[in-house]
Each structure stands twice: as structure tokens, then as C-alpha cells.
């Protein structure tokens, strides 16, 4: 590589930028700041044809450096950001928004609110229309902060309510915050996107003021509108809402269906499988089995007693009734190659026995049915259990022995 | 006093002279447009703007500025540069006599002054703002518009959006903007016709004067001093007096946004010397600094090579005749001889000598080095034999360190200065605000980085790498002996190395493709590349230019053998 001895303005700033980049990647913030001082004069040259101009670079790099250099204060940061706001009109609202985020992360709620209000009132010819998205976000976040105020005011009132004092001005403020928040939150969740926090807050507001229909509507939209991206949380929120309001099992089950499809390992799957198992409909019970097997495919559930007890219960029921053994076979077929090593190794048998007897009990039952009484896991655990003279293990042994032929039929 | 016309108003012949050099009638105080030819002899020495052009001259404009011509600006630049050179040790003759005479001659030849009708006159209508459209200037205006809308690869001064938006107004009024009177002329006219001044050309002037005086500064050194800030070049316009307002097209002329390029400055110098019809320059004899024998000493020292190598460089120089006065001395206008670049020539000679003695084929030099190392281990007394390997390690280390520093300097180079530039008064406030913001940001992040802003430039030094024999770590090779690689044959010392490889068998036509050869790092041994890299760093030019010179020298050196070979080949083909 030949070392260039020519240099012009553009090239030297390019090179400078690469030094800044290197320093940042190596977390040498002081060095990055040093080179940034030499880079900033590129603001005095026109780069209007470039995709990312120096003003944006300086904004982003400067922010990063100020965040990491511990001795820089919020005041310095704010001062820097105010300068950045004047640099690029096309980016004005974006800079405002990011500034607000930074303030929120540093606990400066009031300043954040002020900045949001200020930004909301900004008008600049056709730029206002162009930066419409950012404006909506700004309004949404202000709505969020209004909710936060409402929430604080509500808590104050509830506390004082116990004392018997009723503070009218706080109550009025609370309602006013509600109105402000509701307007903005409602607007933002109309746009397809992921608005978990906003939805939760909005629903909370609606529930408090008793508008359950609207809340239900909102949650339905959020979960089922195909224009919105697939979002497990949407279904969780809907489910929780329905549960809170005592909706029938049928609704609850249908709310969790899609969640099972998107996130089979979700913690609500235990509730789901439990509800399904209790159903009178065969299809639902079949689904219940499918759900619990799917849950235990995931490493996070390996040592969860509840999950194993669900599976054990369902398997036991099927075995005793001698109906629907094919269900087990279907579920087991695609798992018999790897579940033994994954769940039922001798090592795990030992460990489970040592750490959690209940876990080993449930697992042993499942292992005994699926792999037969001679499998490593069952043998070890039942032996240990019988040795320790624990009654249920003796019963377990008997049960598995009695139903051993099942294993032969499903393997 | 020779003015005998009758006054238009009162028909008297009673003339006096105003301060501005115009005739006025003492009877009725009617001021005419006629002026006296004023040639101010107090030329470069005076810091005030000198009147060298004729024509009506408004002393004061609204903004406190005055009319000024572009060449006045350049005159100031040259003056500053000459002063800086004097401070570096160049003799005062350069500034007071040589340079100013060159400059005067240039002004005369390019018809910008010292002649009857200066070229600036016809352009005035164009460059003053808000003047009415001038029919004569129409064709010029359209080409100027065209020029304004082009963007340059370097100074993108004209791509400023708001400047472009004010362009639409140009068609309405001829506010083709420049603070100087003839700025637009400079930008518009074909350069070749009259050799109009540019910033790089100021350095050509300086170098020409230095060469005339045979001062001990090479062109590469001069350009290095410019980049290091010891010679005014970048932002030199900040030294213009307040009255000389720069704006619009002046920026394109005086604002520099790239480092000066050796080839460009050198070629312009040759062009200039021919344009000025200069005679043969003073002889470069073997006692001059620029003579390869002397310059080689400097470079050998700087490259940390043994002094003994000097004998060899002198031998090569003598053998191929590049030490001859007629070869080295510049004769302007003579297109047949290849122009000598003294610094590159000396570096190339050293490289050829290294190739002669060490072969530099990535094998032989290391073999010789091992041999020397063995000998040095055994025999600790007397002078050490030169070990290529050790030298390579020491020099490479220093070179890498310096190169790294240089690379960082490139990244940290600042182009703008306190005096802001703006195209038009409209842009002024925006530019000033920007400047203020830049300064604020520099301060803010400067404090955060904890670094003290280097206020002082490092002192200018002729040597970039220095080695001291007093260092006990053995890192200085000046006193080392070449004994290990030489042998005696018929009373003459020759190299033990019997071989040589040519960089290229056939030279290209320089006039066609600009180079004598085409250097690619992968095609050559790494040792050769290292040596090229070393001198490339010292001279601040691309390795390929040194490579060209090496090729040239080799072809002179082995001329007979090559000629024989060619002849032999052609005979065979017949």
C-alpha cells in the first residue's frame, strides 16, 4: 500500500473520521473526542450531496462520546444537543426525540416533558409535514409522560382517600392528564407498529375510567389486525385483560392460541395447557398435549416441575384410560431421537434426584412411560426412591411396571 | 504635468492632480477620468496595497473596502512567503531582488501592469455588483455561469446550495461576484493564454527564485515546510489588509483546499521560466547544495547509511554524467533536455548504489548481512561491518513511527482559519454562525479529550530522521564499514555482488503516459520497495516518481550493454 502524500480537505476529513471510528470501536473515548475536534470544521464546507453529512456524524458521534465520558455533565450534554438542533433542520425532530430519550434515561422527567412540549409546537414550512412520523412519536411520548403524571396523581389521591381528604385540584389535574394522555396514546396505536408500552398505559387508563369495551377493542385490534407486526405481547395483554374481567375459558383459550404458534415456550403455555386439558372437547385436549410437549422442547423449561407435572398428568391420564395412545405416539415420534439425551440421561437422573425430588418424580413417570421401565432415568430414580422408602416412588414403580407394554406400543 | 487638453467644463488648461492620481481642473474643480501613469517603485517592501493598475479607482466603498486586483493579492502572498523563507535562513536577496524582479517581469509579460493597457480594464463592468447588464460581456457571462455550475473535484467551493440558489439572480443582474475587480477574469479565461496566477504557482515563483540563488532548499523540502505551516500558503489571505474584501470568486482563487503537489509546482515553474524568457540559470556546480554529490551526503545521513557509500554515489554520478554543469543547470524553454529534479535524482542515485552493492533481490542482501554479522561477533574492535539486517530493523522501526505520526497529522489537519470566508454578504451571517459553532465544539470536545491544543508548530528542521553516533545502542550506521561487501580487483574497489537487475528493460515515453516506468509494489522485491518507501517518506512524494528516476539512471549506466543487446537482437531477427 502506497502512502499518499497528496491531501485535500475531503480526504483528510475522511481519514479523520476513520480515526474517530477506530477509537470508538476500541472505546478510547478521549482519543475519539480529540479527533472529533479536528473533524468539526467540516461543518464549514458544503456536503449537501452526501447521504450522511458531517452534521449528522457530529451529532451521533458527539452524543456517543458525551455518554461515555464520565466527567461530562448533563448540562454539557444539553448544551451540545441544542447546538445540534440548529444544525440540521431536516433532522430537528429526530434530534429532539433522541434528546428526550437521553433525558428520560437520566431520570430528568420534567426536562424531558418540557422538550417534548417545545418540539410539539415546532413548525417549519414543509418540513413539518415531512417530519410527520417524528412528530407523532413526540406526541406519543408526551402522552406517555402524561400517563405517568396521571398515575402519580392517582396514587396520591388513593392514599389521601384513605385519610379521608379529598384534594380537588389534584383530582382535576389527574383528569386533565388523563385526557391529554388518552388523546395521544390513542393516536399512536392506530399506526401499525409495536407499541406495547403505549397500549398497556392506554388500556390502564380506559379500565380505570370503566371503558371496558374500548379497552377490549383496542387490545383486539392490537393482537389481530394483520397490518400490525406479529407480537406475542399483544396476545398476552389481551389474555390478561380477559382474565381480569372473568371472561369464559373459551375466550381465554382462543386468546392464547396464536401465542402458542408464535412462542411455544411462553410461560403462559402452562396455563394454556392446563385449560385445554380440562376441556370436554377432544380436540382441545389433543392440543393441550401438543402444547406441553412443545414447551419441554426448550432448555429453559428442563427443570421446571410444573411443566413436567403437567405432562406427567396428561400422559398418566391417557395411559390409564387406554384411549388416545396414538396421541402420545404422534408427539413422541419426532422427539424420541433426542429427548432421551436431552432430558433423560443418567447424569440428569442423578442431578435431578439430588437437587429436586419432585422434579425427578415427575420426569421419572414420563420416562418410564415413554422409554420403558428399563431406561436409565427411570431405573435410577425409582431405585433411589425406593431405597429412600418414599411412598410415591414405590407407587410409581408399580404403575410403570404395570403399564410397560404401553412403551412397546408407542416406540 | 504634460496634460494640455482643455477642460470640458470651463475650457481652461489648469490642471492639478488628485490623491487618487486623477487630473482635476483647478478652475472649476471638474475631475476627469484621465490619470497619470503611476508606477510605484516601492514595490514589495511596503505593506500597504500598492497601486499598480490604472483606471478609475474608488478608494472607499460602502463596506470599508477598496478596489483591488487579484495580482495585488498574489503580490502580498509572495511577500509573506519570501519573508518566511528569509526567517528560515534564506538570504534577503531573494525577497528584495530576485523574487520581486521575477514578479515584475511576470506582471509585464501577462499584461497586468507596467504596460499601456492593462487587461483588467474591460472586465470591470462584470465584477462590480448591481451594475447594469453590459451587452459586450454577454458571451463571457454565459461561460462564467457554466463555470460556476461545475463542481471541482477539490475545492467544492461552488457547490454551496445557497450560492447556487442565488445563481438564478445572475441572469437578471450581473452580480457575478468577487471582491476583487478582476476575479471573474481569473476564473474564466483560459489559463494557457496568459499563465494566470494560482496559489500553487506562488510556490513555483518561490522555488524559481531559490533555484536562481542556488539556495540549499530542495523543492520537496519547500513543500514540506508549506505543509508544516512554516511558509504561508493555506489561509494566507488572512493577512490581507481589512480593506481588501474577499468574496465570491476570490475564494476560488485564494482559498486552498489541498496540499501542493510536487509535479504541479515543478512543471509550473518550468512553464513560468519559459514564459518570462529567462536566460540560463546560474550554474549548478559541484560545490552547490543541489549537486547530487552534495545532496547525496545529506540523504545518506538521513537514511542512516554508511558514509562510505558516498564514494559510490560520486562514482555513479561521474560515470553517467549527471554531475555535469550543463546537465544540472536549468535552461528555460529548452524542451529537448529532461528537467532535473535534484532531490529525486539524488535519492535515486543512492538507491542504484544500494542495488549495485546489495542487489536487493530479497536474498543476497540478507546473505551479505549474515556474513557481516558473523564477522562483527568475532571482531569487536575497530569499525563494525555494515549489517543490512540491523540497519533495516532500526530504520524500519523509526520509519514506521514517523509514518504513523504523519498519518495522524494528516487526519488532524485543519483547513479553516479564524477569518471566515463567504461568497456574498447574504451568506455572511450564516458563515459566521457556523464558525462560532465550530469553535464551540472544538473547545467542548477539546476539553473532554484532555489534550492541550498544540499552539506551537514544531520547529522547522531540515532533517526528519536523525541518528547520533553517540548513542550506545548501535543504532547509528554512519561510521560503519563496507569492507564486508567489497573486494579489490586490479587496484580498484568493486562490489562483491556480480549481478544487477534492471527495474525495467524498456523505458516508456514520458511525454505520452507521464512516466518512464510503471511501478507496482508486487512486481518488485520487498527490500527495493522498502528503500523506495524510505525516500518516498523523506521527500513526500509517491514511490513511483523515485522509481522513474532509478530507471532513468540505470538506463544511462547500462546504456552500452542495453544497446548491444538490442543490436544483437535485431541482428538475429534479420
PDB file of N, CA and C in Angstrom, chain A residues 335-395:
ATOM      1  N   UNK A 335     -39.660 -36.865  18.697  1.00  0.00           N
ATOM      2  CA  UNK A 335     -38.804 -36.497  19.819  1.00  0.00           C
ATOM      3  C   UNK A 335     -37.949 -37.636  20.339  1.00  0.00           C
ATOM      4  N   UNK A 336     -38.260 -38.851  19.923  1.00  0.00           N
ATOM      5  CA  UNK A 336     -37.590 -39.986  20.540  1.00  0.00           C
ATOM      6  C   UNK A 336     -36.100 -40.036  20.200  1.00  0.00           C
ATOM      7  N   UNK A 337     -35.686 -39.290  19.152  1.00  0.00           N
ATOM      8  CA  UNK A 337     -34.269 -39.295  18.813  1.00  0.00           C
ATOM      9  C   UNK A 337     -33.447 -38.441  19.742  1.00  0.00           C
ATOM     10  N   UNK A 338     -34.076 -37.434  20.305  1.00  0.00           N
ATOM     11  CA  UNK A 338     -33.212 -36.519  21.051  1.00  0.00           C
ATOM     12  C   UNK A 338     -33.652 -36.249  22.485  1.00  0.00           C
ATOM     13  N   UNK A 339     -34.913 -36.493  22.777  1.00  0.00           N
ATOM     14  CA  UNK A 339     -35.315 -36.265  24.155  1.00  0.00           C
ATOM     15  C   UNK A 339     -34.576 -37.142  25.172  1.00  0.00           C
ATOM     16  N   UNK A 340     -34.316 -38.416  24.865  1.00  0.00           N
ATOM     17  CA  UNK A 340     -33.594 -39.231  25.836  1.00  0.00           C
ATOM     18  C   UNK A 340     -32.286 -38.576  26.292  1.00  0.00           C
ATOM     19  N   UNK A 341     -31.479 -38.116  25.366  1.00  0.00           N
ATOM     20  CA  UNK A 341     -30.230 -37.478  25.749  1.00  0.00           C
ATOM     21  C   UNK A 341     -30.491 -36.121  26.385  1.00  0.00           C
ATOM     22  N   UNK A 342     -31.505 -35.443  25.918  1.00  0.00           N
ATOM     23  CA  UNK A 342     -31.798 -34.071  26.363  1.00  0.00           C
ATOM     24  C   UNK A 342     -32.343 -34.037  27.787  1.00  0.00           C
ATOM     25  N   UNK A 343     -33.251 -34.996  28.088  1.00  0.00           N
ATOM     26  CA  UNK A 343     -33.924 -34.958  29.388  1.00  0.00           C
ATOM     27  C   UNK A 343     -33.615 -36.131  30.294  1.00  0.00           C
ATOM     28  N   UNK A 344     -33.335 -37.276  29.673  1.00  0.00           N
ATOM     29  CA  UNK A 344     -33.365 -38.499  30.479  1.00  0.00           C
ATOM     30  C   UNK A 344     -32.022 -39.215  30.556  1.00  0.00           C
ATOM     31  N   UNK A 345     -30.947 -38.466  30.572  1.00  0.00           N
ATOM     32  CA  UNK A 345     -29.639 -39.118  30.691  1.00  0.00           C
ATOM     33  C   UNK A 345     -29.412 -39.545  32.129  1.00  0.00           C
ATOM     34  N   UNK A 346     -28.441 -40.410  32.321  1.00  0.00           N
ATOM     35  CA  UNK A 346     -28.163 -40.897  33.661  1.00  0.00           C
ATOM     36  C   UNK A 346     -27.624 -39.773  34.545  1.00  0.00           C
ATOM     37  N   UNK A 347     -26.853 -38.937  33.897  1.00  0.00           N
ATOM     38  CA  UNK A 347     -26.303 -37.764  34.613  1.00  0.00           C
ATOM     39  C   UNK A 347     -27.421 -36.893  35.156  1.00  0.00           C
ATOM     40  N   UNK A 348     -28.421 -36.659  34.301  1.00  0.00           N
ATOM     41  CA  UNK A 348     -29.538 -35.819  34.728  1.00  0.00           C
ATOM     42  C   UNK A 348     -30.344 -36.514  35.822  1.00  0.00           C
ATOM     43  N   UNK A 349     -30.423 -37.824  35.661  1.00  0.00           N
ATOM     44  CA  UNK A 349     -31.146 -38.577  36.688  1.00  0.00           C
ATOM     45  C   UNK A 349     -30.517 -38.326  38.050  1.00  0.00           C
ATOM     46  N   UNK A 350     -29.223 -38.454  38.096  1.00  0.00           N
ATOM     47  CA  UNK A 350     -28.512 -38.239  39.360  1.00  0.00           C
ATOM     48  C   UNK A 350     -28.733 -36.830  39.880  1.00  0.00           C
ATOM     49  N   UNK A 351     -28.527 -35.903  38.966  1.00  0.00           N
ATOM     50  CA  UNK A 351     -28.597 -34.488  39.379  1.00  0.00           C
ATOM     51  C   UNK A 351     -29.991 -34.135  39.841  1.00  0.00           C
ATOM     52  N   UNK A 352     -31.015 -34.533  39.048  1.00  0.00           N
ATOM     53  CA  UNK A 352     -32.385 -34.204  39.414  1.00  0.00           C
ATOM     54  C   UNK A 352     -32.722 -34.790  40.769  1.00  0.00           C
ATOM     55  N   UNK A 353     -32.242 -36.045  40.985  1.00  0.00           N
ATOM     56  CA  UNK A 353     -32.559 -36.693  42.246  1.00  0.00           C
ATOM     57  C   UNK A 353     -31.974 -35.914  43.405  1.00  0.00           C
ATOM     58  N   UNK A 354     -30.721 -35.481  43.215  1.00  0.00           N
ATOM     59  CA  UNK A 354     -30.043 -34.748  44.276  1.00  0.00           C
ATOM     60  C   UNK A 354     -30.701 -33.404  44.534  1.00  0.00           C
ATOM     61  N   UNK A 355     -31.044 -32.721  43.479  1.00  0.00           N
ATOM     62  CA  UNK A 355     -31.479 -31.329  43.634  1.00  0.00           C
ATOM     63  C   UNK A 355     -32.969 -31.186  43.871  1.00  0.00           C
ATOM     64  N   UNK A 356     -33.738 -32.005  43.253  1.00  0.00           N
ATOM     65  CA  UNK A 356     -35.176 -31.752  43.312  1.00  0.00           C
ATOM     66  C   UNK A 356     -35.951 -33.056  43.154  1.00  0.00           C
ATOM     67  N   UNK A 357     -36.367 -33.595  44.293  1.00  0.00           N
ATOM     68  CA  UNK A 357     -37.014 -34.901  44.259  1.00  0.00           C
ATOM     69  C   UNK A 357     -38.302 -34.880  43.457  1.00  0.00           C
ATOM     70  N   UNK A 358     -39.062 -33.792  43.597  1.00  0.00           N
ATOM     71  CA  UNK A 358     -40.342 -33.729  42.888  1.00  0.00           C
ATOM     72  C   UNK A 358     -40.111 -33.734  41.387  1.00  0.00           C
ATOM     73  N   UNK A 359     -39.115 -33.017  40.989  1.00  0.00           N
ATOM     74  CA  UNK A 359     -38.792 -32.973  39.563  1.00  0.00           C
ATOM     75  C   UNK A 359     -38.468 -34.360  39.052  1.00  0.00           C
ATOM     76  N   UNK A 360     -37.635 -35.031  39.818  1.00  0.00           N
ATOM     77  CA  UNK A 360     -37.223 -36.352  39.366  1.00  0.00           C
ATOM     78  C   UNK A 360     -38.426 -37.305  39.348  1.00  0.00           C
ATOM     79  N   UNK A 361     -39.344 -37.106  40.263  1.00  0.00           N
ATOM     80  CA  UNK A 361     -40.541 -37.956  40.292  1.00  0.00           C
ATOM     81  C   UNK A 361     -41.340 -37.808  39.017  1.00  0.00           C
ATOM     82  N   UNK A 362     -41.630 -36.530  38.690  1.00  0.00           N
ATOM     83  CA  UNK A 362     -42.453 -36.290  37.509  1.00  0.00           C
ATOM     84  C   UNK A 362     -41.756 -36.798  36.252  1.00  0.00           C
ATOM     85  N   UNK A 363     -40.491 -36.488  36.180  1.00  0.00           N
ATOM     86  CA  UNK A 363     -39.741 -36.895  34.994  1.00  0.00           C
ATOM     87  C   UNK A 363     -39.657 -38.402  34.871  1.00  0.00           C
ATOM     88  N   UNK A 364     -39.501 -39.028  36.029  1.00  0.00           N
ATOM     89  CA  UNK A 364     -39.366 -40.486  36.004  1.00  0.00           C
ATOM     90  C   UNK A 364     -40.640 -41.120  35.458  1.00  0.00           C
ATOM     91  N   UNK A 365     -41.743 -40.551  35.837  1.00  0.00           N
ATOM     92  CA  UNK A 365     -43.005 -41.096  35.362  1.00  0.00           C
ATOM     93  C   UNK A 365     -43.065 -41.019  33.845  1.00  0.00           C
ATOM     94  N   UNK A 366     -42.755 -39.858  33.342  1.00  0.00           N
ATOM     95  CA  UNK A 366     -42.784 -39.663  31.884  1.00  0.00           C
ATOM     96  C   UNK A 366     -41.787 -40.586  31.205  1.00  0.00           C
ATOM     97  N   UNK A 367     -40.596 -40.668  31.769  1.00  0.00           N
ATOM     98  CA  UNK A 367     -39.554 -41.504  31.167  1.00  0.00           C
ATOM     99  C   UNK A 367     -39.976 -42.957  31.176  1.00  0.00           C
ATOM    100  N   UNK A 368     -40.564 -43.341  32.285  1.00  0.00           N
ATOM    101  CA  UNK A 368     -40.971 -44.723  32.403  1.00  0.00           C
ATOM    102  C   UNK A 368     -41.983 -45.118  31.365  1.00  0.00           C
ATOM    103  N   UNK A 369     -42.910 -44.192  31.101  1.00  0.00           N
ATOM    104  CA  UNK A 369     -43.933 -44.496  30.099  1.00  0.00           C
ATOM    105  C   UNK A 369     -43.348 -44.462  28.698  1.00  0.00           C
ATOM    106  N   UNK A 370     -42.580 -43.417  28.424  1.00  0.00           N
ATOM    107  CA  UNK A 370     -42.112 -43.223  27.049  1.00  0.00           C
ATOM    108  C   UNK A 370     -40.960 -44.164  26.692  1.00  0.00           C
ATOM    109  N   UNK A 371     -40.090 -44.425  27.672  1.00  0.00           N
ATOM    110  CA  UNK A 371     -38.904 -45.216  27.354  1.00  0.00           C
ATOM    111  C   UNK A 371     -38.927 -46.607  27.998  1.00  0.00           C
ATOM    112  N   UNK A 372     -39.929 -46.869  28.796  1.00  0.00           N
ATOM    113  CA  UNK A 372     -39.983 -48.200  29.406  1.00  0.00           C
ATOM    114  C   UNK A 372     -39.272 -48.256  30.744  1.00  0.00           C
ATOM    115  N   UNK A 373     -39.586 -49.290  31.547  1.00  0.00           N
ATOM    116  CA  UNK A 373     -39.048 -49.367  32.894  1.00  0.00           C
ATOM    117  C   UNK A 373     -37.549 -49.618  32.935  1.00  0.00           C
ATOM    118  N   UNK A 374     -37.004 -50.032  31.815  1.00  0.00           N
ATOM    119  CA  UNK A 374     -35.575 -50.333  31.824  1.00  0.00           C
ATOM    120  C   UNK A 374     -34.705 -49.142  31.418  1.00  0.00           C
ATOM    121  N   UNK A 375     -35.315 -48.024  31.179  1.00  0.00           N
ATOM    122  CA  UNK A 375     -34.497 -46.882  30.761  1.00  0.00           C
ATOM    123  C   UNK A 375     -33.686 -46.373  31.928  1.00  0.00           C
ATOM    124  N   UNK A 376     -32.597 -45.722  31.592  1.00  0.00           N
ATOM    125  CA  UNK A 376     -31.629 -45.279  32.600  1.00  0.00           C
ATOM    126  C   UNK A 376     -32.277 -44.400  33.657  1.00  0.00           C
ATOM    127  N   UNK A 377     -33.001 -43.448  33.154  1.00  0.00           N
ATOM    128  CA  UNK A 377     -33.557 -42.436  34.066  1.00  0.00           C
ATOM    129  C   UNK A 377     -34.486 -43.076  35.078  1.00  0.00           C
ATOM    130  N   UNK A 378     -35.436 -43.816  34.564  1.00  0.00           N
ATOM    131  CA  UNK A 378     -36.437 -44.397  35.447  1.00  0.00           C
ATOM    132  C   UNK A 378     -35.807 -45.348  36.452  1.00  0.00           C
ATOM    133  N   UNK A 379     -34.889 -46.153  35.924  1.00  0.00           N
ATOM    134  CA  UNK A 379     -34.262 -47.145  36.787  1.00  0.00           C
ATOM    135  C   UNK A 379     -33.574 -46.473  37.965  1.00  0.00           C
ATOM    136  N   UNK A 380     -32.785 -45.475  37.626  1.00  0.00           N
ATOM    137  CA  UNK A 380     -32.019 -44.825  38.684  1.00  0.00           C
ATOM    138  C   UNK A 380     -32.924 -44.173  39.696  1.00  0.00           C
ATOM    139  N   UNK A 381     -33.851 -43.377  39.211  1.00  0.00           N
ATOM    140  CA  UNK A 381     -34.683 -42.600  40.134  1.00  0.00           C
ATOM    141  C   UNK A 381     -35.578 -43.503  40.975  1.00  0.00           C
ATOM    142  N   UNK A 382     -36.182 -44.478  40.315  1.00  0.00           N
ATOM    143  CA  UNK A 382     -37.090 -45.327  41.095  1.00  0.00           C
ATOM    144  C   UNK A 382     -36.301 -46.154  42.119  1.00  0.00           C
ATOM    145  N   UNK A 383     -35.127 -46.578  41.715  1.00  0.00           N
ATOM    146  CA  UNK A 383     -34.276 -47.310  42.655  1.00  0.00           C
ATOM    147  C   UNK A 383     -33.949 -46.459  43.862  1.00  0.00           C
ATOM    148  N   UNK A 384     -33.506 -45.222  43.560  1.00  0.00           N
ATOM    149  CA  UNK A 384     -33.170 -44.306  44.648  1.00  0.00           C
ATOM    150  C   UNK A 384     -34.388 -44.038  45.519  1.00  0.00           C
ATOM    151  N   UNK A 385     -35.510 -43.829  44.836  1.00  0.00           N
ATOM    152  CA  UNK A 385     -36.723 -43.501  45.564  1.00  0.00           C
ATOM    153  C   UNK A 385     -37.164 -44.635  46.469  1.00  0.00           C
ATOM    154  N   UNK A 386     -37.089 -45.826  45.930  1.00  0.00           N
ATOM    155  CA  UNK A 386     -37.493 -46.972  46.753  1.00  0.00           C
ATOM    156  C   UNK A 386     -36.511 -47.198  47.890  1.00  0.00           C
ATOM    157  N   UNK A 387     -35.247 -46.989  47.591  1.00  0.00           N
ATOM    158  CA  UNK A 387     -34.237 -47.130  48.624  1.00  0.00           C
ATOM    159  C   UNK A 387     -34.529 -46.169  49.762  1.00  0.00           C
ATOM    160  N   UNK A 388     -34.925 -44.951  49.373  1.00  0.00           N
ATOM    161  CA  UNK A 388     -35.214 -43.939  50.396  1.00  0.00           C
ATOM    162  C   UNK A 388     -36.568 -44.157  51.032  1.00  0.00           C
ATOM    163  N   UNK A 389     -37.235 -45.186  50.572  1.00  0.00           N
ATOM    164  CA  UNK A 389     -38.539 -45.551  51.132  1.00  0.00           C
ATOM    165  C   UNK A 389     -39.558 -44.440  51.054  1.00  0.00           C
ATOM    166  N   UNK A 390     -39.539 -43.733  49.950  1.00  0.00           N
ATOM    167  CA  UNK A 390     -40.556 -42.711  49.755  1.00  0.00           C
ATOM    168  C   UNK A 390     -41.729 -43.375  49.066  1.00  0.00           C
ATOM    169  N   UNK A 391     -42.882 -43.176  49.633  1.00  0.00           N
ATOM    170  CA  UNK A 391     -44.047 -43.924  49.204  1.00  0.00           C
ATOM    171  C   UNK A 391     -44.372 -43.713  47.748  1.00  0.00           C
ATOM    172  N   UNK A 392     -44.363 -42.500  47.292  1.00  0.00           N
ATOM    173  CA  UNK A 392     -44.853 -42.264  45.942  1.00  0.00           C
ATOM    174  C   UNK A 392     -43.961 -42.911  44.891  1.00  0.00           C
ATOM    175  N   UNK A 393     -42.683 -43.064  45.238  1.00  0.00           N
ATOM    176  CA  UNK A 393     -41.804 -43.706  44.276  1.00  0.00           C
ATOM    177  C   UNK A 393     -42.118 -45.195  44.142  1.00  0.00           C
ATOM    178  N   UNK A 394     -42.524 -45.746  45.251  1.00  0.00           N
ATOM    179  CA  UNK A 394     -42.888 -47.151  45.188  1.00  0.00           C
ATOM    180  C   UNK A 394     -44.105 -47.315  44.324  1.00  0.00           C
ATOM    181  N   UNK A 395     -45.046 -46.342  44.501  1.00  0.00           N
ATOM    182  CA  UNK A 395     -46.261 -46.397  43.709  1.00  0.00           C
ATOM    183  C   UNK A 395     -45.956 -46.186  42.245  1.00  0.00           C
TER     184      UNK A 395
END
